[in-house]
């Protein structure tokens, strides 16, 4: 029987992009997609969306006949990751992570 491919929700792809950029400071497009395990053709829309919302910054420089595209995470992107994405992952952990690590004590309603 064929092994199914692992699927990552878009929100986890966004978090991986932000954390990878924060770890390395800045990366060119090829390195970013490689480190995040993404396909340039399939996932370029996500980068464009993040840039439109000021989560990441695109810097293009010309080297000879080539245009080098570098990406950096913005302060707004880091804030978004800490305030939105990390709490989301605590409530809805990625498949394969232990459910016992989720703290549900904050879910009591008064």
PDB file of N, CA and C in Angstrom:
ATOM      1  N   UNK A   1       0.839  -1.178   0.000  1.00  0.00           N
ATOM      2  CA  UNK A   1       0.000   0.000   0.000  1.00  0.00           C
ATOM      3  C   UNK A   1       0.887   1.246   0.000  1.00  0.00           C
ATOM      4  N   UNK A   2       0.537   2.235  -0.770  1.00  0.00           N
ATOM      5  CA  UNK A   2       1.326   3.459  -0.882  1.00  0.00           C
ATOM      6  C   UNK A   2       1.220   4.278   0.397  1.00  0.00           C
ATOM      7  N   UNK A   3       2.332   4.859   0.783  1.00  0.00           N
ATOM      8  CA  UNK A   3       2.356   5.695   1.979  1.00  0.00           C
ATOM      9  C   UNK A   3       1.813   7.075   1.631  1.00  0.00           C
ATOM     10  N   UNK A   4       0.900   7.593   2.454  1.00  0.00           N
ATOM     11  CA  UNK A   4       0.305   8.900   2.165  1.00  0.00           C
ATOM     12  C   UNK A   4       1.300  10.015   2.471  1.00  0.00           C
ATOM     13  N   UNK A   5       1.253  11.074   1.678  1.00  0.00           N
ATOM     14  CA  UNK A   5       2.125  12.221   1.895  1.00  0.00           C
ATOM     15  C   UNK A   5       1.620  13.012   3.086  1.00  0.00           C
ATOM     16  N   UNK A   6       2.550  13.603   3.817  1.00  0.00           N
ATOM     17  CA  UNK A   6       2.153  14.435   4.943  1.00  0.00           C
ATOM     18  C   UNK A   6       1.603  15.747   4.416  1.00  0.00           C
ATOM     19  N   UNK A   7       0.503  16.176   5.008  1.00  0.00           N
ATOM     20  CA  UNK A   7      -0.154  17.420   4.620  1.00  0.00           C
ATOM     21  C   UNK A   7       0.044  18.426   5.741  1.00  0.00           C
ATOM     22  N   UNK A   8       0.416  19.642   5.385  1.00  0.00           N
ATOM     23  CA  UNK A   8       0.549  20.727   6.354  1.00  0.00           C
ATOM     24  C   UNK A   8      -0.495  21.773   6.046  1.00  0.00           C
ATOM     25  N   UNK A   9      -1.250  22.163   7.058  1.00  0.00           N
ATOM     26  CA  UNK A   9      -2.201  23.249   6.890  1.00  0.00           C
ATOM     27  C   UNK A   9      -1.447  24.530   6.570  1.00  0.00           C
ATOM     28  N   UNK A  10      -2.130  25.423   5.889  1.00  0.00           N
ATOM     29  CA  UNK A  10      -1.539  26.702   5.477  1.00  0.00           C
ATOM     30  C   UNK A  10      -0.987  27.474   6.682  1.00  0.00           C
ATOM     31  N   UNK A  11      -1.693  27.435   7.794  1.00  0.00           N
ATOM     32  CA  UNK A  11      -1.264  28.190   8.972  1.00  0.00           C
ATOM     33  C   UNK A  11       0.092  27.700   9.478  1.00  0.00           C
ATOM     34  N   UNK A  12       0.351  26.396   9.371  1.00  0.00           N
ATOM     35  CA  UNK A  12       1.627  25.854   9.805  1.00  0.00           C
ATOM     36  C   UNK A  12       2.734  26.185   8.803  1.00  0.00           C
ATOM     37  N   UNK A  13       2.388  26.275   7.534  1.00  0.00           N
ATOM     38  CA  UNK A  13       3.355  26.702   6.518  1.00  0.00           C
ATOM     39  C   UNK A  13       3.776  28.141   6.804  1.00  0.00           C
ATOM     40  N   UNK A  14       2.802  28.988   7.111  1.00  0.00           N
ATOM     41  CA  UNK A  14       3.088  30.395   7.439  1.00  0.00           C
ATOM     42  C   UNK A  14       4.008  30.470   8.655  1.00  0.00           C
ATOM     43  N   UNK A  15       3.701  29.700   9.683  1.00  0.00           N
ATOM     44  CA  UNK A  15       4.533  29.714  10.888  1.00  0.00           C
ATOM     45  C   UNK A  15       5.944  29.232  10.567  1.00  0.00           C
ATOM     46  N   UNK A  16       6.070  28.184   9.766  1.00  0.00           N
ATOM     47  CA  UNK A  16       7.387  27.680   9.390  1.00  0.00           C
ATOM     48  C   UNK A  16       8.193  28.739   8.633  1.00  0.00           C
ATOM     49  N   UNK A  17       7.534  29.475   7.743  1.00  0.00           N
ATOM     50  CA  UNK A  17       8.210  30.536   6.988  1.00  0.00           C
ATOM     51  C   UNK A  17       8.706  31.617   7.945  1.00  0.00           C
ATOM     52  N   UNK A  18       7.845  32.077   8.839  1.00  0.00           N
ATOM     53  CA  UNK A  18       8.215  33.147   9.774  1.00  0.00           C
ATOM     54  C   UNK A  18       9.358  32.695  10.689  1.00  0.00           C
ATOM     55  N   UNK A  19       9.253  31.495  11.238  1.00  0.00           N
ATOM     56  CA  UNK A  19      10.290  31.020  12.156  1.00  0.00           C
ATOM     57  C   UNK A  19      11.612  30.772  11.441  1.00  0.00           C
ATOM     58  N   UNK A  20      11.558  30.275  10.213  1.00  0.00           N
ATOM     59  CA  UNK A  20      12.782  30.049   9.447  1.00  0.00           C
ATOM     60  C   UNK A  20      13.476  31.371   9.146  1.00  0.00           C
ATOM     61  N   UNK A  21      12.689  32.380   8.741  1.00  0.00           N
ATOM     62  CA  UNK A  21      13.278  33.693   8.467  1.00  0.00           C
ATOM     63  C   UNK A  21      13.827  34.329   9.734  1.00  0.00           C
ATOM     64  N   UNK A  22      13.146  34.144  10.858  1.00  0.00           N
ATOM     65  CA  UNK A  22      13.641  34.729  12.101  1.00  0.00           C
ATOM     66  C   UNK A  22      14.924  34.029  12.551  1.00  0.00           C
ATOM     67  N   UNK A  23      15.035  32.739  12.278  1.00  0.00           N
ATOM     68  CA  UNK A  23      16.226  31.982  12.661  1.00  0.00           C
ATOM     69  C   UNK A  23      17.449  32.398  11.834  1.00  0.00           C
ATOM     70  N   UNK A  24      17.256  32.573  10.525  1.00  0.00           N
ATOM     71  CA  UNK A  24      18.368  32.877   9.632  1.00  0.00           C
ATOM     72  C   UNK A  24      18.532  34.368   9.361  1.00  0.00           C
ATOM     73  N   UNK A  25      17.580  35.186   9.759  1.00  0.00           N
ATOM     74  CA  UNK A  25      17.658  36.626   9.521  1.00  0.00           C
ATOM     75  C   UNK A  25      17.083  37.005   8.170  1.00  0.00           C
ATOM     76  N   UNK A  26      17.688  36.489   7.116  1.00  0.00           N
ATOM     77  CA  UNK A  26      17.171  36.698   5.770  1.00  0.00           C
ATOM     78  C   UNK A  26      17.639  35.537   4.898  1.00  0.00           C
ATOM     79  N   UNK A  27      16.806  35.199   3.920  1.00  0.00           N
ATOM     80  CA  UNK A  27      17.108  34.081   3.020  1.00  0.00           C
ATOM     81  C   UNK A  27      16.664  34.425   1.618  1.00  0.00           C
ATOM     82  N   UNK A  28      17.381  33.873   0.629  1.00  0.00           N
ATOM     83  CA  UNK A  28      16.872  34.014  -0.729  1.00  0.00           C
ATOM     84  C   UNK A  28      15.707  33.038  -0.908  1.00  0.00           C
ATOM     85  N   UNK A  29      14.959  33.234  -1.967  1.00  0.00           N
ATOM     86  CA  UNK A  29      13.732  32.471  -2.184  1.00  0.00           C
ATOM     87  C   UNK A  29      13.995  30.964  -2.235  1.00  0.00           C
ATOM     88  N   UNK A  30      15.042  30.551  -2.935  1.00  0.00           N
ATOM     89  CA  UNK A  30      15.339  29.121  -3.071  1.00  0.00           C
ATOM     90  C   UNK A  30      15.662  28.501  -1.719  1.00  0.00           C
ATOM     91  N   UNK A  31      16.496  29.175  -0.933  1.00  0.00           N
ATOM     92  CA  UNK A  31      16.858  28.649   0.388  1.00  0.00           C
ATOM     93  C   UNK A  31      15.649  28.586   1.309  1.00  0.00           C
ATOM     94  N   UNK A  32      14.832  29.634   1.284  1.00  0.00           N
ATOM     95  CA  UNK A  32      13.643  29.667   2.138  1.00  0.00           C
ATOM     96  C   UNK A  32      12.721  28.492   1.833  1.00  0.00           C
ATOM     97  N   UNK A  33      12.442  28.272   0.553  1.00  0.00           N
ATOM     98  CA  UNK A  33      11.557  27.176   0.175  1.00  0.00           C
ATOM     99  C   UNK A  33      12.183  25.825   0.502  1.00  0.00           C
ATOM    100  N   UNK A  34      13.476  25.718   0.339  1.00  0.00           N
ATOM    101  CA  UNK A  34      14.164  24.469   0.647  1.00  0.00           C
ATOM    102  C   UNK A  34      14.110  24.164   2.144  1.00  0.00           C
ATOM    103  N   UNK A  35      14.457  25.146   2.984  1.00  0.00           N
ATOM    104  CA  UNK A  35      14.444  24.946   4.435  1.00  0.00           C
ATOM    105  C   UNK A  35      13.042  24.626   4.951  1.00  0.00           C
ATOM    106  N   UNK A  36      12.021  25.212   4.325  1.00  0.00           N
ATOM    107  CA  UNK A  36      10.643  24.996   4.774  1.00  0.00           C
ATOM    108  C   UNK A  36      10.001  23.774   4.120  1.00  0.00           C
ATOM    109  N   UNK A  37      10.687  23.163   3.162  1.00  0.00           N
ATOM    110  CA  UNK A  37      10.143  21.989   2.488  1.00  0.00           C
ATOM    111  C   UNK A  37       8.948  22.332   1.610  1.00  0.00           C
ATOM    112  N   UNK A  38       9.039  23.453   0.914  1.00  0.00           N
ATOM    113  CA  UNK A  38       7.934  23.920   0.088  1.00  0.00           C
ATOM    114  C   UNK A  38       8.290  23.853  -1.395  1.00  0.00           C
ATOM    115  N   UNK A  39       7.268  23.910  -2.230  1.00  0.00           N
ATOM    116  CA  UNK A  39       7.414  23.929  -3.675  1.00  0.00           C
ATOM    117  C   UNK A  39       7.227  25.366  -4.145  1.00  0.00           C
ATOM    118  N   UNK A  40       8.195  25.892  -4.893  1.00  0.00           N
ATOM    119  CA  UNK A  40       8.133  27.301  -5.309  1.00  0.00           C
ATOM    120  C   UNK A  40       6.870  27.596  -6.097  1.00  0.00           C
ATOM    121  N   UNK A  41       6.541  26.749  -7.046  1.00  0.00           N
ATOM    122  CA  UNK A  41       5.356  26.985  -7.879  1.00  0.00           C
ATOM    123  C   UNK A  41       4.073  26.917  -7.064  1.00  0.00           C
ATOM    124  N   UNK A  42       3.988  25.921  -6.212  1.00  0.00           N
ATOM    125  CA  UNK A  42       2.755  25.669  -5.453  1.00  0.00           C
ATOM    126  C   UNK A  42       2.536  26.663  -4.313  1.00  0.00           C
ATOM    127  N   UNK A  43       3.611  27.125  -3.687  1.00  0.00           N
ATOM    128  CA  UNK A  43       3.478  27.924  -2.470  1.00  0.00           C
ATOM    129  C   UNK A  43       3.884  29.386  -2.608  1.00  0.00           C
ATOM    130  N   UNK A  44       4.208  29.843  -3.804  1.00  0.00           N
ATOM    131  CA  UNK A  44       4.630  31.238  -3.990  1.00  0.00           C
ATOM    132  C   UNK A  44       3.523  32.214  -3.599  1.00  0.00           C
ATOM    133  N   UNK A  45       2.272  31.805  -3.791  1.00  0.00           N
ATOM    134  CA  UNK A  45       1.123  32.651  -3.425  1.00  0.00           C
ATOM    135  C   UNK A  45       1.138  32.981  -1.929  1.00  0.00           C
ATOM    136  N   UNK A  46       1.562  32.038  -1.110  1.00  0.00           N
ATOM    137  CA  UNK A  46       1.615  32.269   0.332  1.00  0.00           C
ATOM    138  C   UNK A  46       2.617  33.385   0.642  1.00  0.00           C
ATOM    139  N   UNK A  47       3.780  33.343   0.004  1.00  0.00           N
ATOM    140  CA  UNK A  47       4.779  34.402   0.202  1.00  0.00           C
ATOM    141  C   UNK A  47       4.239  35.752  -0.241  1.00  0.00           C
ATOM    142  N   UNK A  48       3.580  35.773  -1.382  1.00  0.00           N
ATOM    143  CA  UNK A  48       3.007  37.031  -1.875  1.00  0.00           C
ATOM    144  C   UNK A  48       1.983  37.586  -0.888  1.00  0.00           C
ATOM    145  N   UNK A  49       1.153  36.704  -0.334  1.00  0.00           N
ATOM    146  CA  UNK A  49       0.136  37.116   0.641  1.00  0.00           C
ATOM    147  C   UNK A  49       0.779  37.642   1.920  1.00  0.00           C
ATOM    148  N   UNK A  50       1.823  36.987   2.382  1.00  0.00           N
ATOM    149  CA  UNK A  50       2.521  37.440   3.584  1.00  0.00           C
ATOM    150  C   UNK A  50       3.162  38.808   3.356  1.00  0.00           C
ATOM    151  N   UNK A  51       3.691  39.026   2.163  1.00  0.00           N
ATOM    152  CA  UNK A  51       4.295  40.313   1.847  1.00  0.00           C
ATOM    153  C   UNK A  51       3.228  41.415   1.771  1.00  0.00           C
ATOM    154  N   UNK A  52       2.102  41.124   1.152  1.00  0.00           N
ATOM    155  CA  UNK A  52       1.020  42.106   1.050  1.00  0.00           C
ATOM    156  C   UNK A  52       0.519  42.535   2.418  1.00  0.00           C
ATOM    157  N   UNK A  53       0.599  41.630   3.395  1.00  0.00           N
ATOM    158  CA  UNK A  53       0.119  41.928   4.750  1.00  0.00           C
ATOM    159  C   UNK A  53       1.244  42.364   5.690  1.00  0.00           C
ATOM    160  N   UNK A  54       2.399  42.703   5.136  1.00  0.00           N
ATOM    161  CA  UNK A  54       3.549  43.193   5.902  1.00  0.00           C
ATOM    162  C   UNK A  54       4.035  42.223   6.978  1.00  0.00           C
ATOM    163  N   UNK A  55       3.875  40.927   6.722  1.00  0.00           N
ATOM    164  CA  UNK A  55       4.381  39.911   7.638  1.00  0.00           C
ATOM    165  C   UNK A  55       5.838  39.616   7.304  1.00  0.00           C
ATOM    166  N   UNK A  56       6.160  39.630   6.011  1.00  0.00           N
ATOM    167  CA  UNK A  56       7.536  39.477   5.553  1.00  0.00           C
ATOM    168  C   UNK A  56       7.850  40.608   4.588  1.00  0.00           C
ATOM    169  N   UNK A  57       9.141  40.820   4.357  1.00  0.00           N
ATOM    170  CA  UNK A  57       9.587  41.868   3.448  1.00  0.00           C
ATOM    171  C   UNK A  57      10.410  41.220   2.334  1.00  0.00           C
ATOM    172  N   UNK A  58      10.156  41.643   1.100  1.00  0.00           N
ATOM    173  CA  UNK A  58      10.910  41.168  -0.059  1.00  0.00           C
ATOM    174  C   UNK A  58      11.872  42.279  -0.480  1.00  0.00           C
ATOM    175  N   UNK A  59      13.141  41.905  -0.657  1.00  0.00           N
ATOM    176  CA  UNK A  59      14.159  42.843  -1.107  1.00  0.00           C
ATOM    177  C   UNK A  59      14.779  42.243  -2.369  1.00  0.00           C
ATOM    178  N   UNK A  60      14.712  43.004  -3.466  1.00  0.00           N
ATOM    179  CA  UNK A  60      15.281  42.522  -4.721  1.00  0.00           C
ATOM    180  C   UNK A  60      16.533  43.334  -5.046  1.00  0.00           C
ATOM    181  N   UNK A  61      17.626  42.626  -5.341  1.00  0.00           N
ATOM    182  CA  UNK A  61      18.868  43.274  -5.738  1.00  0.00           C
ATOM    183  C   UNK A  61      19.317  42.694  -7.067  1.00  0.00           C
ATOM    184  N   UNK A  62      19.967  43.532  -7.867  1.00  0.00           N
ATOM    185  CA  UNK A  62      20.455  43.105  -9.174  1.00  0.00           C
ATOM    186  C   UNK A  62      21.936  42.778  -9.054  1.00  0.00           C
ATOM    187  N   UNK A  63      22.283  41.567  -9.477  1.00  0.00           N
ATOM    188  CA  UNK A  63      23.681  41.142  -9.526  1.00  0.00           C
ATOM    189  C   UNK A  63      23.960  40.700 -10.951  1.00  0.00           C
ATOM    190  N   UNK A  64      24.593  41.582 -11.712  1.00  0.00           N
ATOM    191  CA  UNK A  64      24.828  41.289 -13.125  1.00  0.00           C
ATOM    192  C   UNK A  64      23.504  41.257 -13.862  1.00  0.00           C
ATOM    193  N   UNK A  65      23.207  40.126 -14.477  1.00  0.00           N
ATOM    194  CA  UNK A  65      21.948  39.970 -15.213  1.00  0.00           C
ATOM    195  C   UNK A  65      20.867  39.311 -14.365  1.00  0.00           C
ATOM    196  N   UNK A  66      21.218  38.956 -13.144  1.00  0.00           N
ATOM    197  CA  UNK A  66      20.269  38.245 -12.280  1.00  0.00           C
ATOM    198  C   UNK A  66      19.636  39.176 -11.261  1.00  0.00           C
ATOM    199  N   UNK A  67      18.408  38.851 -10.898  1.00  0.00           N
ATOM    200  CA  UNK A  67      17.730  39.550  -9.800  1.00  0.00           C
ATOM    201  C   UNK A  67      17.653  38.565  -8.633  1.00  0.00           C
ATOM    202  N   UNK A  68      18.243  38.949  -7.518  1.00  0.00           N
ATOM    203  CA  UNK A  68      18.250  38.118  -6.318  1.00  0.00           C
ATOM    204  C   UNK A  68      17.138  38.618  -5.399  1.00  0.00           C
ATOM    205  N   UNK A  69      16.253  37.704  -4.999  1.00  0.00           N
ATOM    206  CA  UNK A  69      15.151  38.045  -4.107  1.00  0.00           C
ATOM    207  C   UNK A  69      15.459  37.516  -2.715  1.00  0.00           C
ATOM    208  N   UNK A  70      15.484  38.425  -1.756  1.00  0.00           N
ATOM    209  CA  UNK A  70      15.757  38.093  -0.356  1.00  0.00           C
ATOM    210  C   UNK A  70      14.496  38.382   0.448  1.00  0.00           C
ATOM    211  N   UNK A  71      14.200  37.505   1.407  1.00  0.00           N
ATOM    212  CA  UNK A  71      13.050  37.694   2.289  1.00  0.00           C
ATOM    213  C   UNK A  71      13.519  37.842   3.722  1.00  0.00           C
ATOM    214  N   UNK A  72      12.836  38.737   4.461  1.00  0.00           N
ATOM    215  CA  UNK A  72      13.080  38.958   5.883  1.00  0.00           C
ATOM    216  C   UNK A  72      11.726  39.031   6.587  1.00  0.00           C
ATOM    217  N   UNK A  73      11.677  38.580   7.829  1.00  0.00           N
ATOM    218  CA  UNK A  73      10.450  38.715   8.609  1.00  0.00           C
ATOM    219  C   UNK A  73      10.418  40.131   9.188  1.00  0.00           C
ATOM    220  N   UNK A  74       9.236  40.713   9.243  1.00  0.00           N
ATOM    221  CA  UNK A  74       9.069  42.061   9.795  1.00  0.00           C
ATOM    222  C   UNK A  74       8.721  41.958  11.283  1.00  0.00           C
ATOM    223  N   UNK A  75       8.833  43.070  12.019  1.00  0.00           N
ATOM    224  CA  UNK A  75       8.385  43.048  13.421  1.00  0.00           C
ATOM    225  C   UNK A  75       6.904  42.656  13.530  1.00  0.00           C
ATOM    226  N   UNK A  76       6.084  43.107  12.584  1.00  0.00           N
ATOM    227  CA  UNK A  76       4.671  42.729  12.582  1.00  0.00           C
ATOM    228  C   UNK A  76       4.532  41.217  12.403  1.00  0.00           C
ATOM    229  N   UNK A  77       5.390  40.624  11.591  1.00  0.00           N
ATOM    230  CA  UNK A  77       5.367  39.178  11.378  1.00  0.00           C
ATOM    231  C   UNK A  77       5.728  38.409  12.634  1.00  0.00           C
ATOM    232  N   UNK A  78       6.744  38.885  13.354  1.00  0.00           N
ATOM    233  CA  UNK A  78       7.129  38.214  14.600  1.00  0.00           C
ATOM    234  C   UNK A  78       6.021  38.340  15.636  1.00  0.00           C
ATOM    235  N   UNK A  79       5.405  39.518  15.714  1.00  0.00           N
ATOM    236  CA  UNK A  79       4.289  39.731  16.628  1.00  0.00           C
ATOM    237  C   UNK A  79       3.129  38.787  16.280  1.00  0.00           C
ATOM    238  N   UNK A  80       2.820  38.672  14.991  1.00  0.00           N
ATOM    239  CA  UNK A  80       1.759  37.789  14.517  1.00  0.00           C
ATOM    240  C   UNK A  80       2.055  36.344  14.913  1.00  0.00           C
ATOM    241  N   UNK A  81       3.298  35.934  14.778  1.00  0.00           N
ATOM    242  CA  UNK A  81       3.681  34.567  15.126  1.00  0.00           C
ATOM    243  C   UNK A  81       3.502  34.315  16.624  1.00  0.00           C
ATOM    244  N   UNK A  82       3.969  35.254  17.456  1.00  0.00           N
ATOM    245  CA  UNK A  82       3.896  35.065  18.908  1.00  0.00           C
ATOM    246  C   UNK A  82       2.474  35.169  19.446  1.00  0.00           C
ATOM    247  N   UNK A  83       1.681  36.094  18.914  1.00  0.00           N
ATOM    248  CA  UNK A  83       0.358  36.337  19.480  1.00  0.00           C
ATOM    249  C   UNK A  83      -0.755  35.490  18.851  1.00  0.00           C
ATOM    250  N   UNK A  84      -0.575  35.051  17.618  1.00  0.00           N
ATOM    251  CA  UNK A  84      -1.635  34.317  16.923  1.00  0.00           C
ATOM    252  C   UNK A  84      -1.244  32.863  16.644  1.00  0.00           C
ATOM    253  N   UNK A  85      -0.122  32.669  15.961  1.00  0.00           N
ATOM    254  CA  UNK A  85       0.232  31.329  15.498  1.00  0.00           C
ATOM    255  C   UNK A  85       0.629  30.380  16.622  1.00  0.00           C
ATOM    256  N   UNK A  86       1.425  30.854  17.581  1.00  0.00           N
ATOM    257  CA  UNK A  86       1.840  29.970  18.665  1.00  0.00           C
ATOM    258  C   UNK A  86       0.666  29.527  19.540  1.00  0.00           C
ATOM    259  N   UNK A  87      -0.236  30.443  19.945  1.00  0.00           N
ATOM    260  CA  UNK A  87      -1.408  29.980  20.699  1.00  0.00           C
ATOM    261  C   UNK A  87      -2.293  29.029  19.882  1.00  0.00           C
ATOM    262  N   UNK A  88      -2.399  29.275  18.582  1.00  0.00           N
ATOM    263  CA  UNK A  88      -3.189  28.383  17.720  1.00  0.00           C
ATOM    264  C   UNK A  88      -2.593  26.978  17.734  1.00  0.00           C
ATOM    265  N   UNK A  89      -1.279  26.891  17.628  1.00  0.00           N
ATOM    266  CA  UNK A  89      -0.647  25.569  17.607  1.00  0.00           C
ATOM    267  C   UNK A  89      -0.748  24.877  18.965  1.00  0.00           C
ATOM    268  N   UNK A  90      -0.820  25.645  20.042  1.00  0.00           N
ATOM    269  CA  UNK A  90      -1.020  25.027  21.350  1.00  0.00           C
ATOM    270  C   UNK A  90      -2.412  24.408  21.449  1.00  0.00           C
ATOM    271  N   UNK A  91      -3.412  25.086  20.879  1.00  0.00           N
ATOM    272  CA  UNK A  91      -4.773  24.556  20.912  1.00  0.00           C
ATOM    273  C   UNK A  91      -4.984  23.423  19.906  1.00  0.00           C
ATOM    274  N   UNK A  92      -4.354  23.550  18.754  1.00  0.00           N
ATOM    275  CA  UNK A  92      -4.526  22.577  17.671  1.00  0.00           C
ATOM    276  C   UNK A  92      -3.150  22.117  17.194  1.00  0.00           C
ATOM    277  N   UNK A  93      -2.505  21.223  17.949  1.00  0.00           N
ATOM    278  CA  UNK A  93      -1.146  20.812  17.591  1.00  0.00           C
ATOM    279  C   UNK A  93      -1.118  20.083  16.252  1.00  0.00           C
ATOM    280  N   UNK A  94       0.027  20.165  15.592  1.00  0.00           N
ATOM    281  CA  UNK A  94       0.213  19.456  14.328  1.00  0.00           C
ATOM    282  C   UNK A  94       0.099  17.969  14.587  1.00  0.00           C
ATOM    283  N   UNK A  95      -0.361  17.254  13.598  1.00  0.00           N
ATOM    284  CA  UNK A  95      -0.443  15.801  13.752  1.00  0.00           C
ATOM    285  C   UNK A  95       0.960  15.265  13.967  1.00  0.00           C
ATOM    286  N   UNK A  96       1.052  14.264  14.826  1.00  0.00           N
ATOM    287  CA  UNK A  96       2.354  13.703  15.146  1.00  0.00           C
ATOM    288  C   UNK A  96       2.925  14.247  16.435  1.00  0.00           C
ATOM    289  N   UNK A  97       2.399  15.369  16.920  1.00  0.00           N
ATOM    290  CA  UNK A  97       2.850  15.904  18.203  1.00  0.00           C
ATOM    291  C   UNK A  97       1.996  15.291  19.307  1.00  0.00           C
ATOM    292  N   UNK A  98       2.586  15.143  20.438  1.00  0.00           N
ATOM    293  CA  UNK A  98       1.894  14.558  21.578  1.00  0.00           C
ATOM    294  C   UNK A  98       0.761  15.458  22.044  1.00  0.00           C
ATOM    295  N   UNK A  99      -0.414  14.863  22.227  1.00  0.00           N
ATOM    296  CA  UNK A  99      -1.559  15.639  22.710  1.00  0.00           C
ATOM    297  C   UNK A  99      -1.408  15.980  24.184  1.00  0.00           C
ATOM    298  N   UNK A 100      -0.570  15.224  24.909  1.00  0.00           N
ATOM    299  CA  UNK A 100      -0.401  15.491  26.331  1.00  0.00           C
ATOM    300  C   UNK A 100       0.325  16.812  26.577  1.00  0.00           C
ATOM    301  N   UNK A 101       0.980  17.364  25.533  1.00  0.00           N
ATOM    302  CA  UNK A 101       1.691  18.621  25.716  1.00  0.00           C
ATOM    303  C   UNK A 101       0.771  19.830  25.619  1.00  0.00           C
ATOM    304  N   UNK A 102      -0.499  19.596  25.317  1.00  0.00           N
ATOM    305  CA  UNK A 102      -1.443  20.700  25.170  1.00  0.00           C
ATOM    306  C   UNK A 102      -2.037  21.021  26.532  1.00  0.00           C
ATOM    307  N   UNK A 103      -1.965  22.287  26.931  1.00  0.00           N
ATOM    308  CA  UNK A 103      -2.514  22.723  28.200  1.00  0.00           C
ATOM    309  C   UNK A 103      -3.916  23.257  27.949  1.00  0.00           C
ATOM    310  N   UNK A 104      -4.923  22.540  28.437  1.00  0.00           N
ATOM    311  CA  UNK A 104      -6.310  22.945  28.217  1.00  0.00           C
ATOM    312  C   UNK A 104      -6.872  23.726  29.388  1.00  0.00           C
ATOM    313  N   UNK A 105      -6.058  24.057  30.374  1.00  0.00           N
ATOM    314  CA  UNK A 105      -6.532  24.793  31.548  1.00  0.00           C
ATOM    315  C   UNK A 105      -7.075  26.158  31.209  1.00  0.00           C
ATOM    316  N   UNK A 106      -6.664  26.753  30.113  1.00  0.00           N
ATOM    317  CA  UNK A 106      -7.117  28.095  29.752  1.00  0.00           C
ATOM    318  C   UNK A 106      -8.458  28.086  29.047  1.00  0.00           C
ATOM    319  N   UNK A 107      -9.061  26.934  28.873  1.00  0.00           N
ATOM    320  CA  UNK A 107     -10.318  26.858  28.122  1.00  0.00           C
ATOM    321  C   UNK A 107     -11.565  26.917  28.998  1.00  0.00           C
ATOM    322  N   UNK A 108     -11.417  27.172  30.284  1.00  0.00           N
ATOM    323  CA  UNK A 108     -12.589  27.271  31.145  1.00  0.00           C
ATOM    324  C   UNK A 108     -13.336  28.573  30.868  1.00  0.00           C
ATOM    325  N   UNK A 109     -14.637  28.472  30.768  1.00  0.00           N
ATOM    326  CA  UNK A 109     -15.454  29.650  30.498  1.00  0.00           C
ATOM    327  C   UNK A 109     -16.204  30.025  31.773  1.00  0.00           C
ATOM    328  N   UNK A 110     -16.250  31.290  32.067  1.00  0.00           N
ATOM    329  CA  UNK A 110     -16.945  31.761  33.273  1.00  0.00           C
ATOM    330  C   UNK A 110     -18.217  32.449  32.867  1.00  0.00           C
TER     331      UNK A 110
END
